[in-house]
CSV table of C-alpha atoms in Angstrom, one decimal:
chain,number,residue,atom,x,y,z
M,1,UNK,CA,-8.6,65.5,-142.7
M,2,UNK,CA,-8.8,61.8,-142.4
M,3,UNK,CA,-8.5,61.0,-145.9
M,4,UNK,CA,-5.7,63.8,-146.2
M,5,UNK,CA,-3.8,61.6,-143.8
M,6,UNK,CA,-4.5,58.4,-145.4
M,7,UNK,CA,-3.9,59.3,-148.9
M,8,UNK,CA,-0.6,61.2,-148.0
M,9,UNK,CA,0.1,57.7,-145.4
M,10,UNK,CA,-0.4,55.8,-148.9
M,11,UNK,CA,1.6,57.5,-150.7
M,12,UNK,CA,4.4,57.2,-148.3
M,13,UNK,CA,4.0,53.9,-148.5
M,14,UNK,CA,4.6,53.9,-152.0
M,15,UNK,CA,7.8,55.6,-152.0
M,16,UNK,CA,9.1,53.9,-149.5
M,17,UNK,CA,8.3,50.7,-151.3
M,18,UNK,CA,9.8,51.9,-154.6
M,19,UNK,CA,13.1,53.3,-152.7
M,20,UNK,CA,13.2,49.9,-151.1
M,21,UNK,CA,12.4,47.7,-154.7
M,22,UNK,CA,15.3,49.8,-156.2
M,23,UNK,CA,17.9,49.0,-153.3
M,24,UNK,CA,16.9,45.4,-153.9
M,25,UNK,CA,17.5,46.1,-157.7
M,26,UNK,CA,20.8,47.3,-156.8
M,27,UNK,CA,21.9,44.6,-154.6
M,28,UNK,CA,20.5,42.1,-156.9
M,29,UNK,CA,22.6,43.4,-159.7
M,30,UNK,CA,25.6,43.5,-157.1
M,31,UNK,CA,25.4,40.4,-155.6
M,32,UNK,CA,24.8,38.9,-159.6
M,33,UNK,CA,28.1,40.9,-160.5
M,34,UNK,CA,30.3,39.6,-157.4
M,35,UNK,CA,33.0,39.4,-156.7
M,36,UNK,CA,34.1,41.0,-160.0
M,37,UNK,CA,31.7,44.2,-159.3
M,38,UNK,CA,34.8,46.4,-160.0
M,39,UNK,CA,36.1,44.4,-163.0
M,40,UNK,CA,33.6,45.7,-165.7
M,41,UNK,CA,33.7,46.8,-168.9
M,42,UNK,CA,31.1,50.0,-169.0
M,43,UNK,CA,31.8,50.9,-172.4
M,44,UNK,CA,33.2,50.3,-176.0
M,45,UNK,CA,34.0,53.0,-178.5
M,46,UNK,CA,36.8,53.5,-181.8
M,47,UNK,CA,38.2,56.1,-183.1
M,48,UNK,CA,36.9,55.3,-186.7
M,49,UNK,CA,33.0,55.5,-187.4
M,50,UNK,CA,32.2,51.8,-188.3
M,51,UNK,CA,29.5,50.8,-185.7
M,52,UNK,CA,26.7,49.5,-187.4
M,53,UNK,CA,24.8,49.7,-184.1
M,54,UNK,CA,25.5,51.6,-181.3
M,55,UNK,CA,23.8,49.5,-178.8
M,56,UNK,CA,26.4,47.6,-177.2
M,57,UNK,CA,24.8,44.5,-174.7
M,58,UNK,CA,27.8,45.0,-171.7
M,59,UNK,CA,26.0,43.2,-169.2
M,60,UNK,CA,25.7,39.5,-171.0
M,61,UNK,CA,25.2,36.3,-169.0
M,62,UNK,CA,28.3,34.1,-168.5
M,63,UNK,CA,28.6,31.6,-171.2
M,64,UNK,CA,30.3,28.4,-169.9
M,65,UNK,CA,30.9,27.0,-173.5
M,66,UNK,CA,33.2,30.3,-173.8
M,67,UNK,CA,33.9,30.4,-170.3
M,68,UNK,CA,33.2,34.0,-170.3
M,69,UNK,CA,31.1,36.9,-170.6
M,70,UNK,CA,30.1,37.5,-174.6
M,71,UNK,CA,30.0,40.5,-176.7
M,72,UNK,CA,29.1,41.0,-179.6
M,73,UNK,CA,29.8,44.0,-182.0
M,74,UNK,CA,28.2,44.9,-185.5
M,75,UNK,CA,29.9,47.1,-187.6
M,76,UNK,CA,29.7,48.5,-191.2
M,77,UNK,CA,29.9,46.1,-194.3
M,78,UNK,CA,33.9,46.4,-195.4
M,79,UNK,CA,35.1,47.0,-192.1
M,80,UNK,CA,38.8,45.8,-191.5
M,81,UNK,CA,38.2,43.1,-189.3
M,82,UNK,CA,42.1,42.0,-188.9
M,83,UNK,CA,42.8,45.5,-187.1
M,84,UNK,CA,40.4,46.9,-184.9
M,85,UNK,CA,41.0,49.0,-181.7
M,86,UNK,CA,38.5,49.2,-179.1
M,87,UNK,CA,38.6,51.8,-176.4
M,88,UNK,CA,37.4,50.4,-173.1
M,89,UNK,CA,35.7,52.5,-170.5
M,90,UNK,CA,36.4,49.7,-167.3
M,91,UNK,CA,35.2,50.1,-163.4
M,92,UNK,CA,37.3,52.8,-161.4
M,93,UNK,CA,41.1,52.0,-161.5
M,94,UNK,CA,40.4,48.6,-163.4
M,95,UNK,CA,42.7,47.5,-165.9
M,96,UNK,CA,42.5,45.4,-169.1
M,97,UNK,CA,44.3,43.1,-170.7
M,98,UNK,CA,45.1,43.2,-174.1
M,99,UNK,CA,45.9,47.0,-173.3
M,100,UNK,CA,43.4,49.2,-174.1
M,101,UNK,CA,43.3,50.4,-177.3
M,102,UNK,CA,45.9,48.1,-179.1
M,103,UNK,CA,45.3,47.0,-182.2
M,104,UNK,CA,43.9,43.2,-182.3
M,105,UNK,CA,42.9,40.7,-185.2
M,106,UNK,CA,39.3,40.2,-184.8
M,107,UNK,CA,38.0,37.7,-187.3
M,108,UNK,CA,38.0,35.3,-184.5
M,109,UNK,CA,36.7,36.2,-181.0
M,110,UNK,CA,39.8,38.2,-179.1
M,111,UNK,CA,39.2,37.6,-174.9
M,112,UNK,CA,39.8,40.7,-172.5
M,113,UNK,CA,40.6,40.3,-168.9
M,114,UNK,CA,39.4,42.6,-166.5
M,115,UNK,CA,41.1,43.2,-163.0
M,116,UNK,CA,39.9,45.0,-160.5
M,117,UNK,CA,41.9,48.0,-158.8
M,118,UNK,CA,43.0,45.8,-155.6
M,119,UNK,CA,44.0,43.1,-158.1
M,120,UNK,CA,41.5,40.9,-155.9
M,121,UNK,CA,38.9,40.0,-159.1
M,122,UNK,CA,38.8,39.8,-162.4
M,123,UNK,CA,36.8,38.9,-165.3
M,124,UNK,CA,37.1,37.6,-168.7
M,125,UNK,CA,35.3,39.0,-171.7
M,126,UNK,CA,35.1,37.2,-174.7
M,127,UNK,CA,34.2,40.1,-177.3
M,128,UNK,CA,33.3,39.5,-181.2
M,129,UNK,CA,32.8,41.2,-183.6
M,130,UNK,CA,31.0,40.9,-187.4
M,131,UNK,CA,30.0,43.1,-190.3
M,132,UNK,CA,26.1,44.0,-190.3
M,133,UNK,CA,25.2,42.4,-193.6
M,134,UNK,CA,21.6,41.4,-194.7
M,135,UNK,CA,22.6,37.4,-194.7
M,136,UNK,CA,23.9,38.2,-191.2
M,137,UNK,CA,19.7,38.2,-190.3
M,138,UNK,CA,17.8,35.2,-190.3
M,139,UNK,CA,14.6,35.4,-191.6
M,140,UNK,CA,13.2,32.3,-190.7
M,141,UNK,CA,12.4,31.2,-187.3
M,142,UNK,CA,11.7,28.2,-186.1
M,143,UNK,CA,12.5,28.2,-182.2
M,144,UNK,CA,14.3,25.0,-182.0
M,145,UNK,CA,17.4,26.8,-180.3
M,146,UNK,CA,17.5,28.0,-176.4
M,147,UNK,CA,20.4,29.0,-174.3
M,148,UNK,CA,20.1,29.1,-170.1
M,149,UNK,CA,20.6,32.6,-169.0
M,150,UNK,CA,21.5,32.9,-165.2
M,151,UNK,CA,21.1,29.0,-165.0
M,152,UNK,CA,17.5,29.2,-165.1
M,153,UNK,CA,15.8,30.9,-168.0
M,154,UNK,CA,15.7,30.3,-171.1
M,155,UNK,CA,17.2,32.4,-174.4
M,156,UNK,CA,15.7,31.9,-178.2
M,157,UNK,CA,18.3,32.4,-181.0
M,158,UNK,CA,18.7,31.4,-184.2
M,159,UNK,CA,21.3,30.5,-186.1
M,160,UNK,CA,22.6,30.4,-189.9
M,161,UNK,CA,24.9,27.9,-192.0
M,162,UNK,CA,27.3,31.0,-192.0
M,163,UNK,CA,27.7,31.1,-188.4
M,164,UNK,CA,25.6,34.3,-188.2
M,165,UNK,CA,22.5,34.5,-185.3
M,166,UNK,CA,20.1,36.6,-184.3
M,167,UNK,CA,19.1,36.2,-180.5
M,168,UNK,CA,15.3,36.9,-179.5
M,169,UNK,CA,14.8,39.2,-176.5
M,170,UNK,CA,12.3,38.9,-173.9
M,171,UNK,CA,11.3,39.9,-170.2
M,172,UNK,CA,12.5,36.8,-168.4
M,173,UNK,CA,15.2,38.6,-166.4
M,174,UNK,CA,12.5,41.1,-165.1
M,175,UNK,CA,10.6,38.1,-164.1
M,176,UNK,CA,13.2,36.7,-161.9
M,177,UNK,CA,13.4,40.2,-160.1
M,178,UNK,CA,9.6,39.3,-159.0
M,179,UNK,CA,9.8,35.4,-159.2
M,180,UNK,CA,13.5,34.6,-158.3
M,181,UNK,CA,12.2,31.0,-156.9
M,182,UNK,CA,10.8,29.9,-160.2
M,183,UNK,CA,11.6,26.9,-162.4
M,184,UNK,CA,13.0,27.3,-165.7
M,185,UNK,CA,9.4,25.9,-167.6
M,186,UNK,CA,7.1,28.9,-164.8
M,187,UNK,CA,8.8,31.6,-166.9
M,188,UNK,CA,6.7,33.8,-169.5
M,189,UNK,CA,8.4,32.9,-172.4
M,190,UNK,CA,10.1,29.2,-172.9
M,191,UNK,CA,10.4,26.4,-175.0
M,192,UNK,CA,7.7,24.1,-176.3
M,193,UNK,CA,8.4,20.5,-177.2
M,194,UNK,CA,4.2,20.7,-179.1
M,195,UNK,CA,5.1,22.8,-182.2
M,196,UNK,CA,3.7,22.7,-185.6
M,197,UNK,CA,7.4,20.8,-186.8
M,198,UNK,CA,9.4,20.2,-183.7
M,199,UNK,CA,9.7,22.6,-180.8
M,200,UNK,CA,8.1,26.0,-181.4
M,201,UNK,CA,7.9,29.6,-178.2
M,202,UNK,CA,5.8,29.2,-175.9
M,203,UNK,CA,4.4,32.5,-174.7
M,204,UNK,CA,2.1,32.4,-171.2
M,205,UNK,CA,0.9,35.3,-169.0
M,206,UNK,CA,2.2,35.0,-165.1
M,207,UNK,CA,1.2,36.5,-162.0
M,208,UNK,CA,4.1,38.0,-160.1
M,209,UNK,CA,3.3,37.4,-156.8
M,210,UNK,CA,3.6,39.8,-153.9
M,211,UNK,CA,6.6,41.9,-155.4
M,212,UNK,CA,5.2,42.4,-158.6
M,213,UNK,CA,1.7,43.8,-156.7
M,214,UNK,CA,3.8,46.1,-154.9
M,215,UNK,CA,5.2,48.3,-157.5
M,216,UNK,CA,2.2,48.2,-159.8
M,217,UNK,CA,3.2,44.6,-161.9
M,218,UNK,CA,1.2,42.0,-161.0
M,219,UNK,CA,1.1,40.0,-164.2
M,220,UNK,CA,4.0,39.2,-166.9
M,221,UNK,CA,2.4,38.6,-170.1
M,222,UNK,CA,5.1,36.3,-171.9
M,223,UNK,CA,7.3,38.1,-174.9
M,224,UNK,CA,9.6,37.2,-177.4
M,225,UNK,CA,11.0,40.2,-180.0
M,226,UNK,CA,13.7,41.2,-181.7
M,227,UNK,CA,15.8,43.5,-180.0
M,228,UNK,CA,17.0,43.8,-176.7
M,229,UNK,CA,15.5,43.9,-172.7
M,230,UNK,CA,17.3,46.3,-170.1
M,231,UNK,CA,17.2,44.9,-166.8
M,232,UNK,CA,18.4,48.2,-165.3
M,233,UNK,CA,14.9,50.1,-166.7
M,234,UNK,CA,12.4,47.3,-165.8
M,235,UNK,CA,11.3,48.8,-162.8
M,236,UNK,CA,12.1,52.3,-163.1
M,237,UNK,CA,10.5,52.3,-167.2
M,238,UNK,CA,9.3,49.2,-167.9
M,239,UNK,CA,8.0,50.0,-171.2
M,240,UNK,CA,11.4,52.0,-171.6
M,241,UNK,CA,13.2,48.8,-171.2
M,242,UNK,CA,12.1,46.5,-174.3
M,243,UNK,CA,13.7,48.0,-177.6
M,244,UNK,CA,12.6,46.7,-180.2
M,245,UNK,CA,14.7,46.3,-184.0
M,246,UNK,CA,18.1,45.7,-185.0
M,247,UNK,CA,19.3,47.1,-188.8
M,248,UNK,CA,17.7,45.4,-191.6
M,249,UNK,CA,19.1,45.8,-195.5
M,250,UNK,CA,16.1,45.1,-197.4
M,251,UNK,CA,12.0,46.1,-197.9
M,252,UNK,CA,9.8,43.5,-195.5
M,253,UNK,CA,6.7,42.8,-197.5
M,254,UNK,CA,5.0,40.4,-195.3
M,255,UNK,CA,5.4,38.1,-192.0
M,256,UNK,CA,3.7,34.6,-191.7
M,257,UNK,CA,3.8,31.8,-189.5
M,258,UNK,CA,1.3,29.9,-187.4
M,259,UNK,CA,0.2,30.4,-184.1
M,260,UNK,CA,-2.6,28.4,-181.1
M,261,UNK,CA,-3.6,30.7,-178.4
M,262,UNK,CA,-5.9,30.3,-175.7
M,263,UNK,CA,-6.9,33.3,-173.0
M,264,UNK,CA,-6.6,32.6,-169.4
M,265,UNK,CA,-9.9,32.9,-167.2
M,266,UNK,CA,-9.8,35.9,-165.0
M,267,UNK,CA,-8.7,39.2,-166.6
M,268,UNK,CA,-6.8,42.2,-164.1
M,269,UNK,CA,-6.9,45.2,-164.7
M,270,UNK,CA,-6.6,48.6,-161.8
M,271,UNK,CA,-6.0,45.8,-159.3
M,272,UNK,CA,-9.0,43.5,-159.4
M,273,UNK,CA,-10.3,41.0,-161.5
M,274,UNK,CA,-13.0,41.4,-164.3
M,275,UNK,CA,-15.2,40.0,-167.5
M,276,UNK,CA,-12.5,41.7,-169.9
M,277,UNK,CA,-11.7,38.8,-172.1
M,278,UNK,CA,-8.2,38.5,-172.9
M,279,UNK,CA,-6.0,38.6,-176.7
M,280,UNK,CA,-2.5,37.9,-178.3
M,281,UNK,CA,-0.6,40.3,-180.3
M,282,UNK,CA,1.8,40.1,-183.1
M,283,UNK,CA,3.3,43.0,-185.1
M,284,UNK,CA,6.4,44.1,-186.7
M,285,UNK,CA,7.7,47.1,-187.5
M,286,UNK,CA,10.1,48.2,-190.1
M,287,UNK,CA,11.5,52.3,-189.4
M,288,UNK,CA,14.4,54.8,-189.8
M,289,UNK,CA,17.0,54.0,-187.3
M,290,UNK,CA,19.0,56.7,-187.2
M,291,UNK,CA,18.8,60.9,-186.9
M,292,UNK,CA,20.7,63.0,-187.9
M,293,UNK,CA,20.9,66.6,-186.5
M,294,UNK,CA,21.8,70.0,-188.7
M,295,UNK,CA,25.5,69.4,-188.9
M,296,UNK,CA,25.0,66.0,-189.8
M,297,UNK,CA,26.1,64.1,-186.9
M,298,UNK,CA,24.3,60.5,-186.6
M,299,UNK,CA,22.7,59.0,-183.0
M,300,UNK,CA,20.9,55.9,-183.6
M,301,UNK,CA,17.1,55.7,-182.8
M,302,UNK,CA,15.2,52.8,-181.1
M,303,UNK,CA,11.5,52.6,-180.5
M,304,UNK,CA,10.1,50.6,-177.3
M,305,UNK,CA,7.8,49.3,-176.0
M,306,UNK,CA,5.4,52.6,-175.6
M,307,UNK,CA,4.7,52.3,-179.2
M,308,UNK,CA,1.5,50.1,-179.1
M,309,UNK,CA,0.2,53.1,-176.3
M,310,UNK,CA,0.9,55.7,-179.1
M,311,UNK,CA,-1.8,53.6,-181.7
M,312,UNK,CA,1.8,52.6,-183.4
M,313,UNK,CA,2.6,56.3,-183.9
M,314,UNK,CA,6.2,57.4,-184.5
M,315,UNK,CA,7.8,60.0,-186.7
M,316,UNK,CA,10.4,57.2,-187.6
M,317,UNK,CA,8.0,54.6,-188.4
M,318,UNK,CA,7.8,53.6,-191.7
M,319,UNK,CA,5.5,50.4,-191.8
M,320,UNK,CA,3.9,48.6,-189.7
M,321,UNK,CA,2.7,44.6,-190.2
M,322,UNK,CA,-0.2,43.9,-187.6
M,323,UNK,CA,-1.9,40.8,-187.4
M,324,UNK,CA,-5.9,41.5,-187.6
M,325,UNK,CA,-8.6,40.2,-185.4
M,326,UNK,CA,-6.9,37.8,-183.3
M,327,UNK,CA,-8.5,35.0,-182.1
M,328,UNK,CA,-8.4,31.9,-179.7
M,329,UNK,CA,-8.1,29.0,-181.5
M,330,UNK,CA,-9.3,25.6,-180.9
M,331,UNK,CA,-8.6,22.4,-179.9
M,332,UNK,CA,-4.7,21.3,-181.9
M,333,UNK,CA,-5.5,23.9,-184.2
M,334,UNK,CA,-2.6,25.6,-185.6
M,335,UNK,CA,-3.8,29.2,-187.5
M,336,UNK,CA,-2.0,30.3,-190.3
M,337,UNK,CA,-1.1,34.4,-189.9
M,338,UNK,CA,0.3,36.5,-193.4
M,339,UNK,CA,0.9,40.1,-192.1
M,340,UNK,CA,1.3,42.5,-194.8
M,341,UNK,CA,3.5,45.5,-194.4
M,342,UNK,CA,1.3,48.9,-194.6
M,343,UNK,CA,3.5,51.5,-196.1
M,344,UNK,CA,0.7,53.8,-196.8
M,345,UNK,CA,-0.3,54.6,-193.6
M,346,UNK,CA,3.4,56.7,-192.7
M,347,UNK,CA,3.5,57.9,-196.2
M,348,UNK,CA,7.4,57.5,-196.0
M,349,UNK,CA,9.8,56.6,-198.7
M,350,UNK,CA,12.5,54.1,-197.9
M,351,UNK,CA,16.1,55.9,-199.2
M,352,UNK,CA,17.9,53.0,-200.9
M,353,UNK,CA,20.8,54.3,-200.2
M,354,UNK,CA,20.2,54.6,-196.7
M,355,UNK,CA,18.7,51.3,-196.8
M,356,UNK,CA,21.9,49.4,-198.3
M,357,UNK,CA,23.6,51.0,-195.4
M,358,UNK,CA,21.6,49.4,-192.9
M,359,UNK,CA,20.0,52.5,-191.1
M,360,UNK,CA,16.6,51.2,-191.2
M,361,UNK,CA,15.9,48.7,-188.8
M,362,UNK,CA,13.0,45.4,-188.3
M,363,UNK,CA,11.4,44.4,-185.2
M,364,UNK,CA,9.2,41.5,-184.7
M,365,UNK,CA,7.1,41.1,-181.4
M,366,UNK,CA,4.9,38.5,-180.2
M,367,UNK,CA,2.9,38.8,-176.5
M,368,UNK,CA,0.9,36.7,-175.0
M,369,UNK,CA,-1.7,39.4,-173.4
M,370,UNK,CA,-1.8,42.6,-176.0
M,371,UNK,CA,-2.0,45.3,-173.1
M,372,UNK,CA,1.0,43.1,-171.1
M,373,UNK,CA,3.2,46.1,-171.3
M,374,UNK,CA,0.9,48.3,-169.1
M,375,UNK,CA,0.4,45.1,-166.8
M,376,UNK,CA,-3.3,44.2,-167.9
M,377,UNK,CA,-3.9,40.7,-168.7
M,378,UNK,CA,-5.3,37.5,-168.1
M,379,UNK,CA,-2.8,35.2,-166.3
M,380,UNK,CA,-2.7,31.8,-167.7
M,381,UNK,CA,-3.3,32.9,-171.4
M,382,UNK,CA,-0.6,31.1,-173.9
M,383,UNK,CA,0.1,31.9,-177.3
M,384,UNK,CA,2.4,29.0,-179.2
M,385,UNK,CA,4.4,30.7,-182.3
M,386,UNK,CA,6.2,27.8,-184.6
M,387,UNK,CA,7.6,28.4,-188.4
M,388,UNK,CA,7.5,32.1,-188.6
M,389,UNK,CA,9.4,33.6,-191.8
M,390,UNK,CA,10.1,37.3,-192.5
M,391,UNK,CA,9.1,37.9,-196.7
M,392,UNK,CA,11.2,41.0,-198.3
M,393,UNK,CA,12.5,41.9,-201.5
């Protein structure tokens, strides 16, 4: 009877830590929002079927060199850019201004302003838009290029002659949920000044303190991947909330770059501390990004971070590049990685028509500790990543 009552006591306790972790979750998100809380945007749709993605980022970080809050909109290859109307779903009795729906010129970014019903707030959006072409995607990465998200973490992106980028995705904005007094360089995933030519990602494994032991997450493996994080899921589904891939126009073949890694001391794992040793992981993926049902209507798919769990198992995987007996380097050492792309092991065909419409789609992940996602790792174990390059035909 005693260990009814203290198992049901625990479990109590658990809930009412979980209810209490999400009402800090909510104000969090509130208090980041304020005072324009009720001057959002909450959605983007047109009339015209010429999203080339249908994941929409509407929660960005303010951008001071814009002096508002980016988005940014793919759409098909031929697209009209000089007259576009996007239908706004806004806050409760918000309004916008350019009015909703009016037809704009966007081959230049076009700025919104959100009120709020009681005319007390508002907020500017700064929304562009571009054509999802395969020179649109760099291929080479070499991490020399951060923004500051939230005025303390830091954001990888890279960016072509063109004008074009591709912004890497990681689980720093969890982190701050658990480690909100952190400095910039105590996040998982950062910038390295030691890279094999210039600065390179530096990936490290941190504890999360009290709040992270408290729902279950008491390390951070660092990540960097291409894709995108949900804030709103990282608690709730934390493997849920990394999706990795964004629509890719060609065949990968191969991924190489260079890597150092070193494991941290004291592996946890089911809440204590043991021999385990710990590893790195890096893998892309290349798979069929969109389903289509039996009258033909299109929904876009996006595989997360449960994929390592599922041994890489997907009925819309296609290939799967993984690097092979990872190991800790030593000393400077900088190890050379060449991933092939194993095709044989879904059995697939890539449609080439499909293909030139960009309805495949690449992700690349790198994590510091290879079971990170289910919270097992050693913390203090670093991976470096510098010069990384994306082969295809």
């Amino acid at each position: 009877k005693i260990n009814r009552i203290k198992l049901k006591s625990m479990r109590l306790n658990k809930l009412f830590i979980l209810y209490s972790l999400l009402g800090i979750l909510m104000a969090s998100c509130i208090k980041d929002e304020a005072p324009n809380a009720e001057a959002d945007i909450t959605g983007i749709s047109f009339e015209a079927d010429i999203l080339a993605n249908s994941y929409i980022d509407l929660n960005p970080s303010y951008d001071e060199s814009q002096n508002a809050y980016p988005i940014r909109i793919s759409v098909k290859e031929g697209t009209d850019m000089t007259k576009l109307a996007p239908i706004f779903e806004l806050t409760p009795g918000a309004t916008i201004s350019p009015a909703n729906g009016s037809v704009q010129n966007f081959t230049t970014s076009v700025r919104y302003t959100v009120t709020s019903e009681d005319k007390a707030w508002h907020r500017v959006y700064a929304i562009t838009v571009r054509e999802q072409k395969a020179s649109n995607i760099p291929t080479t990465y070499h991490f020399e290029k951060v923004r500051i998200q939230k005025n303390i973490w830091q954001e990888f992106y890279e960016e072509q002659e063109s004008g074009d980028e591709l912004t890497w995705a990681s689980g720093n904005s969890g982190f701050k949920l658990a480690m909100s007094e952190a400095k910039t360089e105590e996040y998982p995933t950062v910038q390295s000044a030691n890279g094999k030519v210039g600065k390179c990602a530096k990936l490290e494994t941190r504890s999360t303190g009290e709040f992270g032991n408290m729902v279950g997450m008491p390390i951070a493996a660092g990540n960097l991947f291409i894709g995108n994080f949900s804030i709103l899921n990282a608690i709730a589904d934390p493997l849920g909330a990394t999706r990795f891939g964004t629509p890719f126009y060609n065949k990968p073949l191969r991924l190489t770059g260079y890597y150092k890694y070193k494991s941290g001391e004291k592996f946890y794992e089911h809440g204590e501390y043991t021999s385990r040793k710990d590893i790195f992981n890096i893998y892309a993926i290349f798979y069929d990004g969109v389903k289509y049902d039996s009258a033909g209507k299109r929904t876009d798919v996006t595989l997360d971070g449960n994929l390592p769990n599922q041994n890489y198992e997907h009925p819309n995987m296609v290939a799967l590049a993984l690097v092979s007996n990872p190991q800790e380097t030593e000393g400077d050492e900088w190890k050379f990685f060449d991933i092939p792309f194993d095709y044989q092991r879904y059995g697939k065909k890539i449609d080439e028509a499909r293909l030139a419409k960009g309805e495949y789609k690449i992700g690349i992940i790198f994590a510091s500790s290879k079971d990170g996602a289910t919270f097992e790792g050693a913390p203090g174990s670093t991976l470096l990543i510098d010069e990384v390059e994306l082969i295809y035909e």
